[in-house]
mmCIF file of C-alpha atoms in Angstrom:
data_model
loop_
_atom_site.group_PDB
_atom_site.id
_atom_site.type_symbol
_atom_site.label_atom_id
_atom_site.label_comp_id
_atom_site.label_asym_id
_atom_site.label_seq_id
_atom_site.Cartn_x
_atom_site.Cartn_y
_atom_site.Cartn_z
ATOM 1 C CA UNK A 1 124.272 114.852 97.052
ATOM 2 C CA UNK A 2 120.993 115.057 95.356
ATOM 3 C CA UNK A 3 119.183 111.959 97.131
ATOM 4 C CA UNK A 4 116.613 111.872 99.930
ATOM 5 C CA UNK A 5 118.261 112.965 103.176
ATOM 6 C CA UNK A 6 117.251 111.803 106.798
ATOM 7 C CA UNK A 7 118.546 112.945 110.148
ATOM 8 C CA UNK A 8 119.540 112.156 112.576
ATOM 9 C CA UNK A 9 120.592 108.636 111.279
ATOM 10 C CA UNK A 10 120.353 107.214 114.991
ATOM 11 C CA UNK A 11 118.237 108.426 117.792
ATOM 12 C CA UNK A 12 118.180 106.914 121.331
ATOM 13 C CA UNK A 13 115.835 108.253 123.758
ATOM 14 C CA UNK A 14 114.163 107.555 126.973
ATOM 15 C CA UNK A 15 110.634 106.246 127.164
ATOM 16 C CA UNK A 16 108.173 109.111 127.536
ATOM 17 C CA UNK A 17 110.459 111.579 125.425
ATOM 18 C CA UNK A 18 109.263 113.154 122.339
ATOM 19 C CA UNK A 19 111.418 112.848 119.200
ATOM 20 C CA UNK A 20 111.321 114.579 115.811
ATOM 21 C CA UNK A 21 112.937 113.390 112.661
ATOM 22 C CA UNK A 22 113.661 115.287 109.490
ATOM 23 C CA UNK A 23 113.311 114.546 105.934
ATOM 24 C CA UNK A 24 114.782 116.565 102.834
ATOM 25 C CA UNK A 25 113.469 114.906 99.739
ATOM 26 C CA UNK A 26 114.878 115.211 96.235
ATOM 27 C CA UNK A 27 114.456 118.768 95.311
ATOM 28 C CA UNK A 28 112.041 118.390 92.401
ATOM 29 C CA UNK A 29 109.845 115.774 93.844
ATOM 30 C CA UNK A 30 106.429 117.120 95.082
ATOM 31 C CA UNK A 31 105.468 113.651 96.908
ATOM 32 C CA UNK A 32 106.872 112.626 100.134
ATOM 33 C CA UNK A 33 106.100 109.616 101.931
ATOM 34 C CA UNK A 34 107.001 108.280 105.711
ATOM 35 C CA UNK A 35 107.252 104.446 106.475
ATOM 36 C CA UNK A 36 108.189 102.492 109.522
ATOM 37 C CA UNK A 37 110.203 99.209 109.233
ATOM 38 C CA UNK A 38 110.677 96.947 112.038
ATOM 39 C CA UNK A 39 113.128 94.097 112.145
ATOM 40 C CA UNK A 40 112.598 91.598 109.733
ATOM 41 C CA UNK A 41 109.515 93.126 108.055
ATOM 42 C CA UNK A 42 109.014 95.375 104.847
ATOM 43 C CA UNK A 43 108.376 98.780 105.226
ATOM 44 C CA UNK A 44 104.899 100.008 106.447
ATOM 45 C CA UNK A 45 103.223 103.044 105.110
ATOM 46 C CA UNK A 46 102.608 105.743 107.597
ATOM 47 C CA UNK A 47 101.523 109.017 105.795
ATOM 48 C CA UNK A 48 102.390 111.056 102.882
ATOM 49 C CA UNK A 49 102.262 114.611 101.427
ATOM 50 C CA UNK A 50 101.470 116.176 97.933
ATOM 51 C CA UNK A 51 103.525 119.427 98.330
ATOM 52 C CA UNK A 52 102.551 120.811 101.849
ATOM 53 C CA UNK A 53 99.203 118.949 101.980
ATOM 54 C CA UNK A 54 98.913 115.832 103.877
ATOM 55 C CA UNK A 55 96.566 113.713 102.006
ATOM 56 C CA UNK A 56 96.643 110.529 103.933
ATOM 57 C CA UNK A 57 97.150 110.363 107.623
ATOM 58 C CA UNK A 58 94.715 107.673 108.712
ATOM 59 C CA UNK A 59 97.486 104.965 108.782
ATOM 60 C CA UNK A 60 99.632 106.836 111.220
ATOM 61 C CA UNK A 61 100.027 104.455 114.252
ATOM 62 C CA UNK A 62 98.610 106.459 116.805
ATOM 63 C CA UNK A 63 97.713 110.096 117.769
ATOM 64 C CA UNK A 64 101.256 110.201 119.336
ATOM 65 C CA UNK A 65 102.398 110.204 115.776
ATOM 66 C CA UNK A 66 102.351 113.626 113.757
ATOM 67 C CA UNK A 67 104.205 114.692 110.410
ATOM 68 C CA UNK A 68 104.343 118.027 108.850
ATOM 69 C CA UNK A 69 105.707 119.518 105.424
ATOM 70 C CA UNK A 70 104.996 123.290 106.052
ATOM 71 C CA UNK A 71 106.492 124.668 102.974
ATOM 72 C CA UNK A 72 106.298 121.703 100.619
ATOM 73 C CA UNK A 73 109.891 121.017 100.827
ATOM 74 C CA UNK A 74 111.348 119.176 103.918
ATOM 75 C CA UNK A 75 109.156 117.179 106.278
ATOM 76 C CA UNK A 76 109.199 116.282 109.950
ATOM 77 C CA UNK A 77 107.840 113.153 111.675
ATOM 78 C CA UNK A 78 107.186 113.690 115.555
ATOM 79 C CA UNK A 79 106.567 110.994 117.986
ATOM 80 C CA UNK A 80 105.336 112.107 121.536
ATOM 81 C CA UNK A 81 105.485 110.162 124.690
ATOM 82 C CA UNK A 82 107.720 107.406 123.166
ATOM 83 C CA UNK A 83 107.054 103.872 123.943
ATOM 84 C CA UNK A 84 109.564 100.993 123.681
ATOM 85 C CA UNK A 85 107.313 99.639 120.811
ATOM 86 C CA UNK A 86 108.092 102.629 118.764
ATOM 87 C CA UNK A 87 111.790 101.592 118.243
ATOM 88 C CA UNK A 88 112.023 101.086 114.385
ATOM 89 C CA UNK A 89 113.701 102.219 111.461
ATOM 90 C CA UNK A 90 111.827 105.354 110.147
ATOM 91 C CA UNK A 91 112.115 105.759 106.382
ATOM 92 C CA UNK A 92 111.342 108.685 104.207
ATOM 93 C CA UNK A 93 110.953 108.512 100.374
ATOM 94 C CA UNK A 94 109.966 110.876 97.554
ATOM 95 C CA UNK A 95 108.564 110.706 94.064
ATOM 96 C CA UNK A 96 107.752 113.103 91.243
ATOM 97 C CA UNK A 97 104.127 112.005 90.875
ATOM 98 C CA UNK A 98 101.385 109.275 91.724
ATOM 99 C CA UNK A 99 103.239 105.836 92.366
ATOM 100 C CA UNK A 100 100.401 104.000 90.634
ATOM 101 C CA UNK A 101 101.303 106.097 87.584
ATOM 102 C CA UNK A 102 104.356 104.201 87.528
ATOM 103 C CA UNK A 103 106.623 106.836 88.892
ATOM 104 C CA UNK A 104 109.504 105.626 91.215
ATOM 105 C CA UNK A 105 110.053 106.428 94.943
ATOM 106 C CA UNK A 106 113.456 107.038 96.215
ATOM 107 C CA UNK A 107 114.333 106.359 99.874
ATOM 108 C CA UNK A 108 116.587 108.012 102.354
ATOM 109 C CA UNK A 109 118.804 106.116 104.564
ATOM 110 C CA UNK A 110 116.293 106.112 107.394
ATOM 111 C CA UNK A 111 116.362 107.013 111.119
ATOM 112 C CA UNK A 112 116.946 104.284 113.582
ATOM 113 C CA UNK A 113 114.960 105.069 116.821
ATOM 114 C CA UNK A 114 115.679 103.308 119.886
ATOM 115 C CA UNK A 115 113.510 103.704 122.903
ATOM 116 C CA UNK A 116 115.049 102.589 126.128
ATOM 117 C CA UNK B 1 94.014 96.060 101.129
ATOM 118 C CA UNK B 2 96.584 94.886 98.521
ATOM 119 C CA UNK B 3 98.979 92.375 99.939
ATOM 120 C CA UNK B 4 102.180 91.260 98.391
ATOM 121 C CA UNK B 5 103.633 87.843 99.589
ATOM 122 C CA UNK B 6 107.371 87.137 98.864
ATOM 123 C CA UNK B 7 108.844 83.598 98.973
ATOM 124 C CA UNK B 8 111.032 82.365 100.128
ATOM 125 C CA UNK B 9 111.402 84.380 103.168
ATOM 126 C CA UNK B 10 115.104 83.370 103.698
ATOM 127 C CA UNK B 11 117.435 81.897 101.085
ATOM 128 C CA UNK B 12 121.204 80.858 101.914
ATOM 129 C CA UNK B 13 123.161 79.422 98.867
ATOM 130 C CA UNK B 14 126.605 79.196 97.830
ATOM 131 C CA UNK B 15 128.356 81.716 95.449
ATOM 132 C CA UNK B 16 127.892 80.934 91.859
ATOM 133 C CA UNK B 17 124.442 79.277 92.227
ATOM 134 C CA UNK B 18 121.475 80.674 90.648
ATOM 135 C CA UNK B 19 118.156 81.589 92.460
ATOM 136 C CA UNK B 20 114.987 82.902 91.909
ATOM 137 C CA UNK B 21 112.666 84.639 94.458
ATOM 138 C CA UNK B 22 109.085 85.504 94.052
ATOM 139 C CA UNK B 23 106.322 88.067 94.708
ATOM 140 C CA UNK B 24 102.646 87.343 94.547
ATOM 141 C CA UNK B 25 99.406 89.129 95.149
ATOM 142 C CA UNK B 26 95.820 88.505 94.483
ATOM 143 C CA UNK B 27 95.587 92.230 93.409
ATOM 144 C CA UNK B 28 96.640 93.953 90.009
ATOM 145 C CA UNK B 29 99.193 96.713 90.296
ATOM 146 C CA UNK B 30 99.944 99.195 87.838
ATOM 147 C CA UNK B 31 103.520 98.843 88.274
ATOM 148 C CA UNK B 32 105.753 97.024 90.435
ATOM 149 C CA UNK B 33 109.253 97.932 91.992
ATOM 150 C CA UNK B 34 112.074 95.690 93.278
ATOM 151 C CA UNK B 35 114.614 97.053 95.930
ATOM 152 C CA UNK B 36 117.416 95.830 97.703
ATOM 153 C CA UNK B 37 118.174 96.752 101.318
ATOM 154 C CA UNK B 38 121.347 96.381 103.422
ATOM 155 C CA UNK B 39 121.214 96.283 107.191
ATOM 156 C CA UNK B 40 120.834 99.841 108.665
ATOM 157 C CA UNK B 41 120.164 101.338 105.314
ATOM 158 C CA UNK B 42 117.288 102.396 103.377
ATOM 159 C CA UNK B 43 115.923 100.376 100.229
ATOM 160 C CA UNK B 44 117.627 101.249 96.886
ATOM 161 C CA UNK B 45 115.571 100.895 93.856
ATOM 162 C CA UNK B 46 116.777 98.281 91.444
ATOM 163 C CA UNK B 47 113.924 98.349 88.765
ATOM 164 C CA UNK B 48 110.372 99.129 87.901
ATOM 165 C CA UNK B 49 108.364 96.891 85.830
ATOM 166 C CA UNK B 50 105.065 98.306 84.333
ATOM 167 C CA UNK B 51 103.903 96.221 81.480
ATOM 168 C CA UNK B 52 102.371 92.487 81.870
ATOM 169 C CA UNK B 53 104.885 90.097 80.638
ATOM 170 C CA UNK B 54 107.678 92.681 81.034
ATOM 171 C CA UNK B 55 111.326 91.257 81.298
ATOM 172 C CA UNK B 56 114.011 93.563 82.473
ATOM 173 C CA UNK B 57 117.687 92.579 82.994
ATOM 174 C CA UNK B 58 120.075 94.486 85.257
ATOM 175 C CA UNK B 59 123.636 92.667 84.797
ATOM 176 C CA UNK B 60 123.120 89.200 86.406
ATOM 177 C CA UNK B 61 119.559 90.120 87.780
ATOM 178 C CA UNK B 62 116.425 89.445 85.581
ATOM 179 C CA UNK B 63 113.155 90.775 86.667
ATOM 180 C CA UNK B 64 109.877 89.416 85.144
ATOM 181 C CA UNK B 65 106.326 90.989 85.647
ATOM 182 C CA UNK B 66 103.564 88.567 85.358
ATOM 183 C CA UNK B 67 101.206 88.663 82.431
ATOM 184 C CA UNK B 68 98.292 89.634 84.670
ATOM 185 C CA UNK B 69 100.290 92.051 86.632
ATOM 186 C CA UNK B 70 99.610 90.388 89.786
ATOM 187 C CA UNK B 71 103.037 88.642 90.227
ATOM 188 C CA UNK B 72 106.728 89.107 89.707
ATOM 189 C CA UNK B 73 109.850 87.175 89.930
ATOM 190 C CA UNK B 74 113.685 88.098 90.423
ATOM 191 C CA UNK B 75 116.313 85.605 89.035
ATOM 192 C CA UNK B 76 119.968 85.928 89.837
ATOM 193 C CA UNK B 77 122.627 84.187 87.823
ATOM 194 C CA UNK B 78 125.795 83.079 89.305
ATOM 195 C CA UNK B 79 125.409 84.777 92.769
ATOM 196 C CA UNK B 80 128.013 86.575 94.352
ATOM 197 C CA UNK B 81 128.462 87.659 98.030
ATOM 198 C CA UNK B 82 127.937 91.276 97.276
ATOM 199 C CA UNK B 83 124.160 90.169 96.500
ATOM 200 C CA UNK B 84 123.669 89.505 99.955
ATOM 201 C CA UNK B 85 120.790 91.462 101.334
ATOM 202 C CA UNK B 86 117.022 91.984 101.683
ATOM 203 C CA UNK B 87 115.102 91.930 98.499
ATOM 204 C CA UNK B 88 111.765 93.757 98.693
ATOM 205 C CA UNK B 89 109.150 93.922 96.036
ATOM 206 C CA UNK B 90 106.486 96.837 96.179
ATOM 207 C CA UNK B 91 103.410 97.736 94.274
ATOM 208 C CA UNK B 92 102.495 101.156 93.308
ATOM 209 C CA UNK B 93 99.224 102.484 94.641
ATOM 210 C CA UNK B 94 97.227 105.743 95.104
ATOM 211 C CA UNK B 95 98.779 106.440 98.338
ATOM 212 C CA UNK B 96 102.275 104.896 98.193
ATOM 213 C CA UNK B 97 103.947 101.633 97.807
ATOM 214 C CA UNK B 98 102.561 98.447 99.405
ATOM 215 C CA UNK B 99 105.729 96.514 100.313
ATOM 216 C CA UNK B 100 106.073 92.658 100.860
ATOM 217 C CA UNK B 101 107.922 91.537 103.874
ATOM 218 C CA UNK B 102 111.011 90.662 101.890
ATOM 219 C CA UNK B 103 113.375 87.839 100.848
ATOM 220 C CA UNK B 104 116.583 87.637 103.031
ATOM 221 C CA UNK B 105 119.267 86.424 100.860
ATOM 222 C CA UNK B 106 122.668 85.214 101.921
ATOM 223 C CA UNK B 107 125.538 84.285 99.509
ATOM 224 C CA UNK B 108 128.061 82.339 100.972
ATOM 225 C CA UNK B 109 131.645 82.501 99.523
#
């Protein structure tokens, strides 16, 4: 399978715990994006990487959210001290270039987080 | 901030009918993508439109990009239950894709 891979697919955690999600992009893609999607809404942009550099993180939802892409390949998204409002689908996407230059983004299947 | 508005928000029709859903913005996009998403899954790319006035066909689906590259439409002919899903439009930007809220489409057999 050469598509975008995310794991785990589902995560249930207690409020206050930390969680980490992993995304493996399409291997030749140098851009990686994280989105959050709540029920009934479209995906909401969180952050993105060009290789290992995080080029935009101001739209992360709070300082409890952080993302890394240490070697320019896979990426992790961590949420510290989870809250019930963090329950959502977290989506990862990758592309081969700048999206405004008409390249296409491909999404993983997402990680569904439930905070209880 | 670039915003994309999709309409209708919900649509339920009978199998065999035709339908059109719309994606509108006050901003110009260099490209626009349409995705289909099923519950519990990630969005799956259907098509990318780039040129103003461009029309692309994917079997029974016809996508059009407005001349001014601010709007797009998706037309489905002879809808089938398998077309049921959330249809999302997304505009390409410097940082990533800006998504609309989607059209929830239900095709009843």
